[in-house]
PDB file of C-alpha atoms and ligand atoms in Angstrom:
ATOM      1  CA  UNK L   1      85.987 116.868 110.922  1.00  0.00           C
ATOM      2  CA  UNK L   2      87.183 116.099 114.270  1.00  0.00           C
ATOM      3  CA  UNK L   3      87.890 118.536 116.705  1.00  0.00           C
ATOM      4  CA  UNK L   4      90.449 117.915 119.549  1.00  0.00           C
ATOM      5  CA  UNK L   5      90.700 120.883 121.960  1.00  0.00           C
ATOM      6  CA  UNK L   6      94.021 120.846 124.471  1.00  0.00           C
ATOM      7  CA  UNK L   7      94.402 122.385 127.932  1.00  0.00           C
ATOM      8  CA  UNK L   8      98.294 122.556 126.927  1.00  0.00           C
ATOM      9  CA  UNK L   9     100.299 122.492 124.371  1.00  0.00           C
ATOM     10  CA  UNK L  10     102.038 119.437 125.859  1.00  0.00           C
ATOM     11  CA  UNK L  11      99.105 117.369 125.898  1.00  0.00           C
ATOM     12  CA  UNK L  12      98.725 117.921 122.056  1.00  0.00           C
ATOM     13  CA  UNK L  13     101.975 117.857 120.642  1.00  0.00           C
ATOM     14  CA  UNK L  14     102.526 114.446 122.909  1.00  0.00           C
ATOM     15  CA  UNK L  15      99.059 113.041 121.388  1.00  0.00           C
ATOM     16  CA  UNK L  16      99.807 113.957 117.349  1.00  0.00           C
ATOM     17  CA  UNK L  17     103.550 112.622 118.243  1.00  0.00           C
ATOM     18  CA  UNK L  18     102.108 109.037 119.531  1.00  0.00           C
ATOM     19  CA  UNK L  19      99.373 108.487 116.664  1.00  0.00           C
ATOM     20  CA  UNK L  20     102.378 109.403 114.178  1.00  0.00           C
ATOM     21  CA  UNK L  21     104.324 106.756 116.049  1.00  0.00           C
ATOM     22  CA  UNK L  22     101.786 104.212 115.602  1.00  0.00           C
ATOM     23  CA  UNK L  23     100.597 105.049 112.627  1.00  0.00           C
ATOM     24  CA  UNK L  24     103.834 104.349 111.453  1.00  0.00           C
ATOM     25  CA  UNK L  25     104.668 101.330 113.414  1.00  0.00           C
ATOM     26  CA  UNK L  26     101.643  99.685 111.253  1.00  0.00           C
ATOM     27  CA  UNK L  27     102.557 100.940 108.565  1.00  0.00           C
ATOM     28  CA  UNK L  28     106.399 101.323 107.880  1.00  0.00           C
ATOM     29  CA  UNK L  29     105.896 102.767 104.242  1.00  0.00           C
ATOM     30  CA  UNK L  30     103.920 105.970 105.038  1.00  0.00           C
ATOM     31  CA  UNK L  31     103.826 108.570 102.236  1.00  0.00           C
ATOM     32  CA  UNK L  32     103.803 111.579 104.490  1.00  0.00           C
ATOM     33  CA  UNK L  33     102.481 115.500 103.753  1.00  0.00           C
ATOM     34  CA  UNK L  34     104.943 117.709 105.874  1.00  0.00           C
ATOM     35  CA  UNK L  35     104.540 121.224 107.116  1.00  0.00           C
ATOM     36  CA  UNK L  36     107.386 124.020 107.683  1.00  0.00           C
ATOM     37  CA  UNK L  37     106.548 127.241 109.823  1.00  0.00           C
ATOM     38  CA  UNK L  38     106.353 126.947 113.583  1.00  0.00           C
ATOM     39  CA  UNK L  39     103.706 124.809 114.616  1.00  0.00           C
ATOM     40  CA  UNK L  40     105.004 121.926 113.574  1.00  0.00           C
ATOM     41  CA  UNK L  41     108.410 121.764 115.386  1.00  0.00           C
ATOM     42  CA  UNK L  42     107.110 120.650 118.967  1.00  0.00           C
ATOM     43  CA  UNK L  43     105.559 117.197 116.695  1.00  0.00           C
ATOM     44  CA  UNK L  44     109.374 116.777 114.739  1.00  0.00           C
ATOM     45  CA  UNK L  45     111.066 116.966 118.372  1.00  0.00           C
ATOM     46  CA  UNK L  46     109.325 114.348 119.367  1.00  0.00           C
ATOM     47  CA  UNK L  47     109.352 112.028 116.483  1.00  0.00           C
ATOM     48  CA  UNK L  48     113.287 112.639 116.772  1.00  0.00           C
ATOM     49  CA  UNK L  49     113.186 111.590 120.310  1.00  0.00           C
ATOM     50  CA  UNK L  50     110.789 108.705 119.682  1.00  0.00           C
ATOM     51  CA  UNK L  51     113.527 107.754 117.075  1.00  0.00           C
ATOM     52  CA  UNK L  52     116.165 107.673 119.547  1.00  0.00           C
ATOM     53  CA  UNK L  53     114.653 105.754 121.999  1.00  0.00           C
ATOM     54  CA  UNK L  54     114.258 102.994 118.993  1.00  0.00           C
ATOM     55  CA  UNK L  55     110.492 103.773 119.058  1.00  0.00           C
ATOM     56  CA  UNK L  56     110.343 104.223 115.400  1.00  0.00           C
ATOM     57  CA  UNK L  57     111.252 104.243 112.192  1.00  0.00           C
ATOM     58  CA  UNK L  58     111.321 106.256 109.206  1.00  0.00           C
ATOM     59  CA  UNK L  59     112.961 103.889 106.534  1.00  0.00           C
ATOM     60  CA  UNK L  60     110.449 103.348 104.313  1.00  0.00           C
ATOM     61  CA  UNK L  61     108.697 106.603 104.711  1.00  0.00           C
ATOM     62  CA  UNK L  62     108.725 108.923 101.515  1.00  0.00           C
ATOM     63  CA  UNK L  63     107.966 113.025 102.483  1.00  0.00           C
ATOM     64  CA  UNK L  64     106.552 115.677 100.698  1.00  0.00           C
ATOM     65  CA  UNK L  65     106.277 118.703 101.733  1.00  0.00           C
ATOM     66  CA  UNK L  66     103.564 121.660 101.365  1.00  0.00           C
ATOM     67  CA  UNK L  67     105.943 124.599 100.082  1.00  0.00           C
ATOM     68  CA  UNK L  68     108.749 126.563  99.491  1.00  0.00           C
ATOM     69  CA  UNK L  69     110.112 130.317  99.520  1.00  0.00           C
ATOM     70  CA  UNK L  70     110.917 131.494  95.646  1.00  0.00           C
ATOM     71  CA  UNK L  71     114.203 132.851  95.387  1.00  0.00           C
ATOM     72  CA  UNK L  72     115.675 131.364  98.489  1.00  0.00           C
ATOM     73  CA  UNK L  73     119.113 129.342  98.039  1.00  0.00           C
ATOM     74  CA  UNK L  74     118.271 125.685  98.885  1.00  0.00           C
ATOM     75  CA  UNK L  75     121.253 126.986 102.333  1.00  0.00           C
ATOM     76  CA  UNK L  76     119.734 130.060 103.339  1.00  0.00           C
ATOM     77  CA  UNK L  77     118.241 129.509 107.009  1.00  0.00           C
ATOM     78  CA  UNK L  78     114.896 130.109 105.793  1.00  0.00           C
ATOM     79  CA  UNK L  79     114.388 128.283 103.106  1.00  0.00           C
ATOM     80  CA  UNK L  80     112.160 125.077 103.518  1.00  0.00           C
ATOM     81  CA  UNK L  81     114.826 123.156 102.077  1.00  0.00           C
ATOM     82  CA  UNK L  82     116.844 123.929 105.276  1.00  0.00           C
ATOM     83  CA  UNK L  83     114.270 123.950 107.575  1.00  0.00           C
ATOM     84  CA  UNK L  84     113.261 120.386 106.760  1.00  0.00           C
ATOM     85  CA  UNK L  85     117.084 118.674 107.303  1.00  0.00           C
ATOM     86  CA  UNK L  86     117.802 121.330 110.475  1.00  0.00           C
ATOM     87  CA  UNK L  87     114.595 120.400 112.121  1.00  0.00           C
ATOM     88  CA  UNK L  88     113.721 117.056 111.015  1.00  0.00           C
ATOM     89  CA  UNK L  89     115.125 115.083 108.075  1.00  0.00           C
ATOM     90  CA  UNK L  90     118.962 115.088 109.424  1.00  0.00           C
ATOM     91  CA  UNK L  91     118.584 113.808 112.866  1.00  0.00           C
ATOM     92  CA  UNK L  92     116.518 110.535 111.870  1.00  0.00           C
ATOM     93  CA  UNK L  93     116.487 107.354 109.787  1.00  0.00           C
ATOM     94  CA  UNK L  94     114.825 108.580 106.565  1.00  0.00           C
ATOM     95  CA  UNK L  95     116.511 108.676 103.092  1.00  0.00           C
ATOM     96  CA  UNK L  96     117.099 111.968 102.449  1.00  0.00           C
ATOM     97  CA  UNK L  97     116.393 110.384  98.142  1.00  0.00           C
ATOM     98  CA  UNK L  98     112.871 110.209  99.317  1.00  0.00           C
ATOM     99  CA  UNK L  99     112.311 113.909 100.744  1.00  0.00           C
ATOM    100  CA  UNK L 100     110.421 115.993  98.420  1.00  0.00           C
ATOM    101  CA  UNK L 101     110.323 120.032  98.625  1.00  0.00           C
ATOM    102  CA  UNK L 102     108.857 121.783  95.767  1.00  0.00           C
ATOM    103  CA  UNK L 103     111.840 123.665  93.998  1.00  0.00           C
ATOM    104  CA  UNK L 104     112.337 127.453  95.000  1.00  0.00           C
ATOM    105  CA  UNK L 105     115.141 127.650  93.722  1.00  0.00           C
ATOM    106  CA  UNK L 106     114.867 126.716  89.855  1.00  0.00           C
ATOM    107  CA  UNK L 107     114.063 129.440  88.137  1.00  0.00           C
ATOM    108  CA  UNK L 108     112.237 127.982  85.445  1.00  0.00           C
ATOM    109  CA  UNK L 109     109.088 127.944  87.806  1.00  0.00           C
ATOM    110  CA  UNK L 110     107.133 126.325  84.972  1.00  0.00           C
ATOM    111  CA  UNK L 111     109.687 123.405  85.330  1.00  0.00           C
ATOM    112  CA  UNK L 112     109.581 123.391  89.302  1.00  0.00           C
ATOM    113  CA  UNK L 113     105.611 123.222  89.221  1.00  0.00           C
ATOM    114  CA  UNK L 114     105.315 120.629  86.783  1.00  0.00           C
ATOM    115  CA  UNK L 115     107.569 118.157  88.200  1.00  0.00           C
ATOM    116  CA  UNK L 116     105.768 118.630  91.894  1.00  0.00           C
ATOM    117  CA  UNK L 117     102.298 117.988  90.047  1.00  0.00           C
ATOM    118  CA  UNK L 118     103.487 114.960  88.505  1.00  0.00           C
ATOM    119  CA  UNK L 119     105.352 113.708  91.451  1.00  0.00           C
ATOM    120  CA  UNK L 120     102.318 113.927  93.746  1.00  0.00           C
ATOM    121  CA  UNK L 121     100.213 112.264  90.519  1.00  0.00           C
ATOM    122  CA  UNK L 122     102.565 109.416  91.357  1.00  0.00           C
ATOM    123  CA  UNK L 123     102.118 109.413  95.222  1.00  0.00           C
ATOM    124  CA  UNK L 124      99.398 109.649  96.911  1.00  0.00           C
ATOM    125  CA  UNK L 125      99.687 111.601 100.473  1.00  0.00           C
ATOM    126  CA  UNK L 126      98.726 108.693 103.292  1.00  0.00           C
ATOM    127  CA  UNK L 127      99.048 111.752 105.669  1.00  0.00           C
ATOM    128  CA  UNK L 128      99.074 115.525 105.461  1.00  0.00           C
ATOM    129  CA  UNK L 129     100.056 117.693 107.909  1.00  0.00           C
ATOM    130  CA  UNK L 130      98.875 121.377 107.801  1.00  0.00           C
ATOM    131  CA  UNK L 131      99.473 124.097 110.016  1.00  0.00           C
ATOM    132  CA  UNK L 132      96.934 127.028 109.229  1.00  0.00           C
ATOM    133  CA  UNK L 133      97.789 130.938 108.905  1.00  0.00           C
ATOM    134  CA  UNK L 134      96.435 133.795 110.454  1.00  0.00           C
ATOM    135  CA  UNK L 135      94.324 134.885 107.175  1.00  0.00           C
ATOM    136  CA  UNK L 136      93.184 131.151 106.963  1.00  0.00           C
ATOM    137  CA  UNK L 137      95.754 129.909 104.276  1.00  0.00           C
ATOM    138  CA  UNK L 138      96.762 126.145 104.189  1.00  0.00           C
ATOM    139  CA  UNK L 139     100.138 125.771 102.576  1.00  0.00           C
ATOM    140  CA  UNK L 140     100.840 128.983 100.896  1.00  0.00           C
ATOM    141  CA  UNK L 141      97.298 128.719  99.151  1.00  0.00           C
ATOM    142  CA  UNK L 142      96.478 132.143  99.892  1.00  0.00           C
ATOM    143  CA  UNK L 143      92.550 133.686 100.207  1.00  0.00           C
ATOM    144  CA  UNK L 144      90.853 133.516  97.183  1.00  0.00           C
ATOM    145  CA  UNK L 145      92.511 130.614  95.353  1.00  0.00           C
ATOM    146  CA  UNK L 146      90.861 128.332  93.650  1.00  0.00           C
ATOM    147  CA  UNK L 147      89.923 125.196  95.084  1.00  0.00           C
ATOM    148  CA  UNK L 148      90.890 122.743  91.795  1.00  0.00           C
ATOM    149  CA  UNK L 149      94.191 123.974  91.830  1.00  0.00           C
ATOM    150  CA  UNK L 150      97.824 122.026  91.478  1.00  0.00           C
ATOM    151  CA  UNK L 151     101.034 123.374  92.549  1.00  0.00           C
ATOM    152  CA  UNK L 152     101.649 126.269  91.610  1.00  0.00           C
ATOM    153  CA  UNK L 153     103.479 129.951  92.354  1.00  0.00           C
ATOM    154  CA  UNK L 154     101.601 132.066  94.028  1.00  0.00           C
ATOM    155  CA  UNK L 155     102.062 136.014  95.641  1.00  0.00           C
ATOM    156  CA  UNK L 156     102.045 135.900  99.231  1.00  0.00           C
ATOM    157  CA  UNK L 157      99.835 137.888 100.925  1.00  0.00           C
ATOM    158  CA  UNK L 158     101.127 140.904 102.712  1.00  0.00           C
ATOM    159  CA  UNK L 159      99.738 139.404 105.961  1.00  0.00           C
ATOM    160  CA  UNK L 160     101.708 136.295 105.397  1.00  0.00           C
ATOM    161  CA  UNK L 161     104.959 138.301 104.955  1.00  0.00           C
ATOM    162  CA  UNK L 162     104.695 140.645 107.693  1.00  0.00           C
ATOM    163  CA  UNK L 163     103.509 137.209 109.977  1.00  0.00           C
ATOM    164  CA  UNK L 164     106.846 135.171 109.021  1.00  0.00           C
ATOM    165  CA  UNK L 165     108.893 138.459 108.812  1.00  0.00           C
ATOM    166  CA  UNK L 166     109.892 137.551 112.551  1.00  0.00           C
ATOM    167  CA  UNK L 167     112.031 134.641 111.170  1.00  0.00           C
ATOM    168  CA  UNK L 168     114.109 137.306 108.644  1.00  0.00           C
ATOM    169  CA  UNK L 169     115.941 140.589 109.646  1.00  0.00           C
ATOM    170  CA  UNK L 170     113.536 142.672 108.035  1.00  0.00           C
ATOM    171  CA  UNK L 171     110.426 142.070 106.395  1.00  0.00           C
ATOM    172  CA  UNK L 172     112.045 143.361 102.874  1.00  0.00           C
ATOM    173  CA  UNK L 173     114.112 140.128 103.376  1.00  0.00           C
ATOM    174  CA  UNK L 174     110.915 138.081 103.244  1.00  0.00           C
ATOM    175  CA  UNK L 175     110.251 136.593  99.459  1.00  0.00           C
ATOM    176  CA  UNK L 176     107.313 137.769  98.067  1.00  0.00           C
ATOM    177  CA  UNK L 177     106.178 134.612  96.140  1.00  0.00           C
ATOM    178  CA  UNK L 178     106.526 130.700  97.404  1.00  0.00           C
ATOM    179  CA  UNK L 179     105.486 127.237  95.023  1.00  0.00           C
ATOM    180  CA  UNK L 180     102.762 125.177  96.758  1.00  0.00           C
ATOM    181  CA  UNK L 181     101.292 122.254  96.411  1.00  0.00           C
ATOM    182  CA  UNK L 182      97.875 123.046  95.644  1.00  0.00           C
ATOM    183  CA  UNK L 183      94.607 122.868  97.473  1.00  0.00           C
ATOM    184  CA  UNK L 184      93.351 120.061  95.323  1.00  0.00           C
ATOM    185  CA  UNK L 185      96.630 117.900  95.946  1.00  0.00           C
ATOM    186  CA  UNK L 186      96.105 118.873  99.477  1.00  0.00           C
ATOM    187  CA  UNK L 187      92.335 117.479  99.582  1.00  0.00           C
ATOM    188  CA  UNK L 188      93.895 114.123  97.734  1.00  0.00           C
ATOM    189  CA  UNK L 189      95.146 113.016 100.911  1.00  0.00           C
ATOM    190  CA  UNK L 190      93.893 110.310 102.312  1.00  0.00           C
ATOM    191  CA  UNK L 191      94.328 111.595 105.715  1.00  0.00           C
ATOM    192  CA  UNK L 192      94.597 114.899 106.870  1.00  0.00           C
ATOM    193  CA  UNK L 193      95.977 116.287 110.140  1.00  0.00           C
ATOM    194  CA  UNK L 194      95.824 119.903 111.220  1.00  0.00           C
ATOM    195  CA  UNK L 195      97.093 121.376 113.913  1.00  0.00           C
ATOM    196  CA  UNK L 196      96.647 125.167 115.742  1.00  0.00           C
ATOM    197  CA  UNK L 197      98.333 126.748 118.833  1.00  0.00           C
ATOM    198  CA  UNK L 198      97.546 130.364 120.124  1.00  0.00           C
ATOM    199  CA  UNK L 199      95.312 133.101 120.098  1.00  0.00           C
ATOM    200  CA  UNK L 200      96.565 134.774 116.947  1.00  0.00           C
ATOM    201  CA  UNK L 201      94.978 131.778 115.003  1.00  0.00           C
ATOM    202  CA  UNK L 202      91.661 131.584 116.687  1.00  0.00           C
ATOM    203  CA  UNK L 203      89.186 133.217 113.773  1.00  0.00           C
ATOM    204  CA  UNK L 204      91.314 130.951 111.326  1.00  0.00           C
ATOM    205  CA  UNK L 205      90.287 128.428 112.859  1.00  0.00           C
ATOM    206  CA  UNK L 206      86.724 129.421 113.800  1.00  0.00           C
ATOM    207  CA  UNK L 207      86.522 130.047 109.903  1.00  0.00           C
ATOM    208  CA  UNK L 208      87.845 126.452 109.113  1.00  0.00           C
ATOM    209  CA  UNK L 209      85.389 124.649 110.844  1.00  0.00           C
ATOM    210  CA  UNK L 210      82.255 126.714 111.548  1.00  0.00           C
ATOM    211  CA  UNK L 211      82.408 129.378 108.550  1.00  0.00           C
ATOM    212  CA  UNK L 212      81.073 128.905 105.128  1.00  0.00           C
ATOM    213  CA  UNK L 213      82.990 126.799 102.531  1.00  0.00           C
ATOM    214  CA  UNK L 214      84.586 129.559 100.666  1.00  0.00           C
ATOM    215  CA  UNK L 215      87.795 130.306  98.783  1.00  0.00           C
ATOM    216  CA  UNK L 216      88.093 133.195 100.797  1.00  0.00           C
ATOM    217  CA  UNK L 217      89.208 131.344 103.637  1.00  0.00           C
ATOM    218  CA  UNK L 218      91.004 128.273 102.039  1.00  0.00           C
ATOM    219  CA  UNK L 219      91.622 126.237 105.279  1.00  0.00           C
ATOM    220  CA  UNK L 220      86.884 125.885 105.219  1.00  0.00           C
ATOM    221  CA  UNK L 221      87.573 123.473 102.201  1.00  0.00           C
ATOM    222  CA  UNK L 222      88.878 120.801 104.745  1.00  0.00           C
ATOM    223  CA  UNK L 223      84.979 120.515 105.626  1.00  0.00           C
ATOM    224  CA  UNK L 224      84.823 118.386 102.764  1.00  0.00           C
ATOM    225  CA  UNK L 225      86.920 116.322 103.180  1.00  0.00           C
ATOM    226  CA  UNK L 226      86.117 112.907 104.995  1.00  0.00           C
ATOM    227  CA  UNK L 227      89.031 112.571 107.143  1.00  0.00           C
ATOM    228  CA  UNK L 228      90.603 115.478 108.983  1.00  0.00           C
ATOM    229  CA  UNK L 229      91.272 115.693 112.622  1.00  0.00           C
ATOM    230  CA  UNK L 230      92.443 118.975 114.098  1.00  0.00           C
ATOM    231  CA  UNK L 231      94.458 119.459 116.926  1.00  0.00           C
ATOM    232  CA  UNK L 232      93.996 122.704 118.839  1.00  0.00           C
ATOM    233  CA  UNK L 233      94.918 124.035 122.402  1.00  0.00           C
ATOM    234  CA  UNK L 234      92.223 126.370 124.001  1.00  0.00           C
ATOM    235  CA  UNK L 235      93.498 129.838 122.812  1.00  0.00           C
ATOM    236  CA  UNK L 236      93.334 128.661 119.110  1.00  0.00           C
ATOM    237  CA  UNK L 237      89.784 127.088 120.557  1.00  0.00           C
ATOM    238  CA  UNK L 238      88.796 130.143 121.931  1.00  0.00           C
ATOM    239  CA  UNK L 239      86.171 131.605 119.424  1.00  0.00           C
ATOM    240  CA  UNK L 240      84.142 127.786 118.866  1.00  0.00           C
TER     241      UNK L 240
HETATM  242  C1  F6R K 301     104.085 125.783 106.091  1.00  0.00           C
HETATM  243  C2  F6R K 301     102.816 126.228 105.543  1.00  0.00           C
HETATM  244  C3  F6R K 301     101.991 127.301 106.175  1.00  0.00           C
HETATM  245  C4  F6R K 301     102.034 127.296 107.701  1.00  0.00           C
HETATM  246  C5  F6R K 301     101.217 128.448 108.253  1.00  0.00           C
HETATM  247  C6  F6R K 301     101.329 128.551 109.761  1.00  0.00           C
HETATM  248  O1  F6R K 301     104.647 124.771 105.278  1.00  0.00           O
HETATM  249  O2  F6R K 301     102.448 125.731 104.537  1.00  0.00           O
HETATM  250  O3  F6R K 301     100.651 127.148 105.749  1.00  0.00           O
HETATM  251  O4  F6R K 301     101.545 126.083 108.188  1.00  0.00           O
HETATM  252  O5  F6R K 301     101.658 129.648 107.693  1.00  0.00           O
HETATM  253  O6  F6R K 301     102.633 128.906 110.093  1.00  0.00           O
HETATM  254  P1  F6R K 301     103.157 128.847 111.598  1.00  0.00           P
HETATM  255  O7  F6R K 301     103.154 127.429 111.986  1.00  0.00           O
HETATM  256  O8  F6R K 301     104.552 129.414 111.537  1.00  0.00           O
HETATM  257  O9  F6R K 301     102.214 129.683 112.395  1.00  0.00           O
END
């Protein structure tokens, strides 16, 4: 694991932005792993300025992202669905045919998770970006889920809900289960990127890279895997 630790959070959004950029100037055809939540928004303003400016393209790029709300209409503001086109998808060059969100909104779930599985079986991630959560989960792959698992539907933890509540009205408004890809699909990246701002997520990230490899904190898995580079500023630093 790598560990990058940023005075600011300008510094590190402004370094993942420019290794996207040229990772993706070598290689126009990037399968990418996308993340919804907060911490990645600072990275998708700057790829849509870097797009622009004619710095890059994503034309060839295919997207896949880590998660969805259950129960959420594909319009509601806070579905992932939305979230993706609002903050990213509709204000570059990509083909929206080749932006993948597991279905929340199909209510055969057994459906939903099978077609994710076997879409991922076809594509391999080239890069996956996580954010982390407070209690340590990576996607919505809560504590205590198995490490071999696919996508599948999962209860969100009450922590989870009560932390993303401050997107909703109230937090009876958040859903109480999301489909995610699954930690196993996760680890099948070739490449994986993580990336931590403020205090709120320093033991999560303590846990991730100087705890013991245990399902208890999902996000410790990424020790095993042998190439993940994490991008933190010195709050989310400040327990290492
Ligand atoms: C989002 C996701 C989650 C978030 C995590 C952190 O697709 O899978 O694991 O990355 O909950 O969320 P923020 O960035 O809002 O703190």
């Amino acid at each position: 694991m790598k560990v990058h630790v940023f005075d600011t959070k300008e510094k590190l959004y402004d370094e993942v932005s420019n290794y996207y950029i040229e990772r993706l100037n070598k290689n126009p055809n990037l399968n990418l792993g996308l993340a919804t939540g907060t911490t990645p928004i600072p990275l998708y303003d700057r790829l849509i300025e870097a797009y622009k400016k004619g710095l890059v393209s994503f034309k060839g790029v295919k997207a896949f992202n880590l998660d969805e709300y259950l129960g959420l209409e594909k319009n509601h503001h806070q579905s992932y669905y939305y979230f993706m086109r609002n903050q990213l998808f509709n204000h570059i060059d990509i083909n929206q045919n080749n932006c993948f969100i597991p279905s929340g909104d199909n209510p055969d779930h057994e459906t939903a998770k099978k077609e994710y599985q076997e879409l991922l079986k076809q594509n391999q991630v080239d890069i996956q970006l996580l954010g982390i959560g407070s209690n340590g989960h990576i996607g919505f792959n809560e504590p205590n889920t198995p490490f071999d698992t696919k996508t599948h539907v999962v209860k969100l933890d009450e922590k989870t809900r009560i932390d993303n509540s401050r997107l909703f009205n109230s937090l009876d408004e958040v859903p109480t289960h999301a489909i995610t890809m699954g930690i196993s699909e996760i680890m099948n990246a070739k490449e994986i990127i993580v990336i931590a701002t403020g205090s709120n997520k320093k033991d999560a990230v303590y846990e991730m890279i100087k705890g013991n490899i245990s399902e208890n904190v999902p996000a410790s898995v990424l020790q095993r895997h042998p190439n993940v580079t994490v991008y933190i500023d010195k709050d989310a630093a400040s327990r290492l």
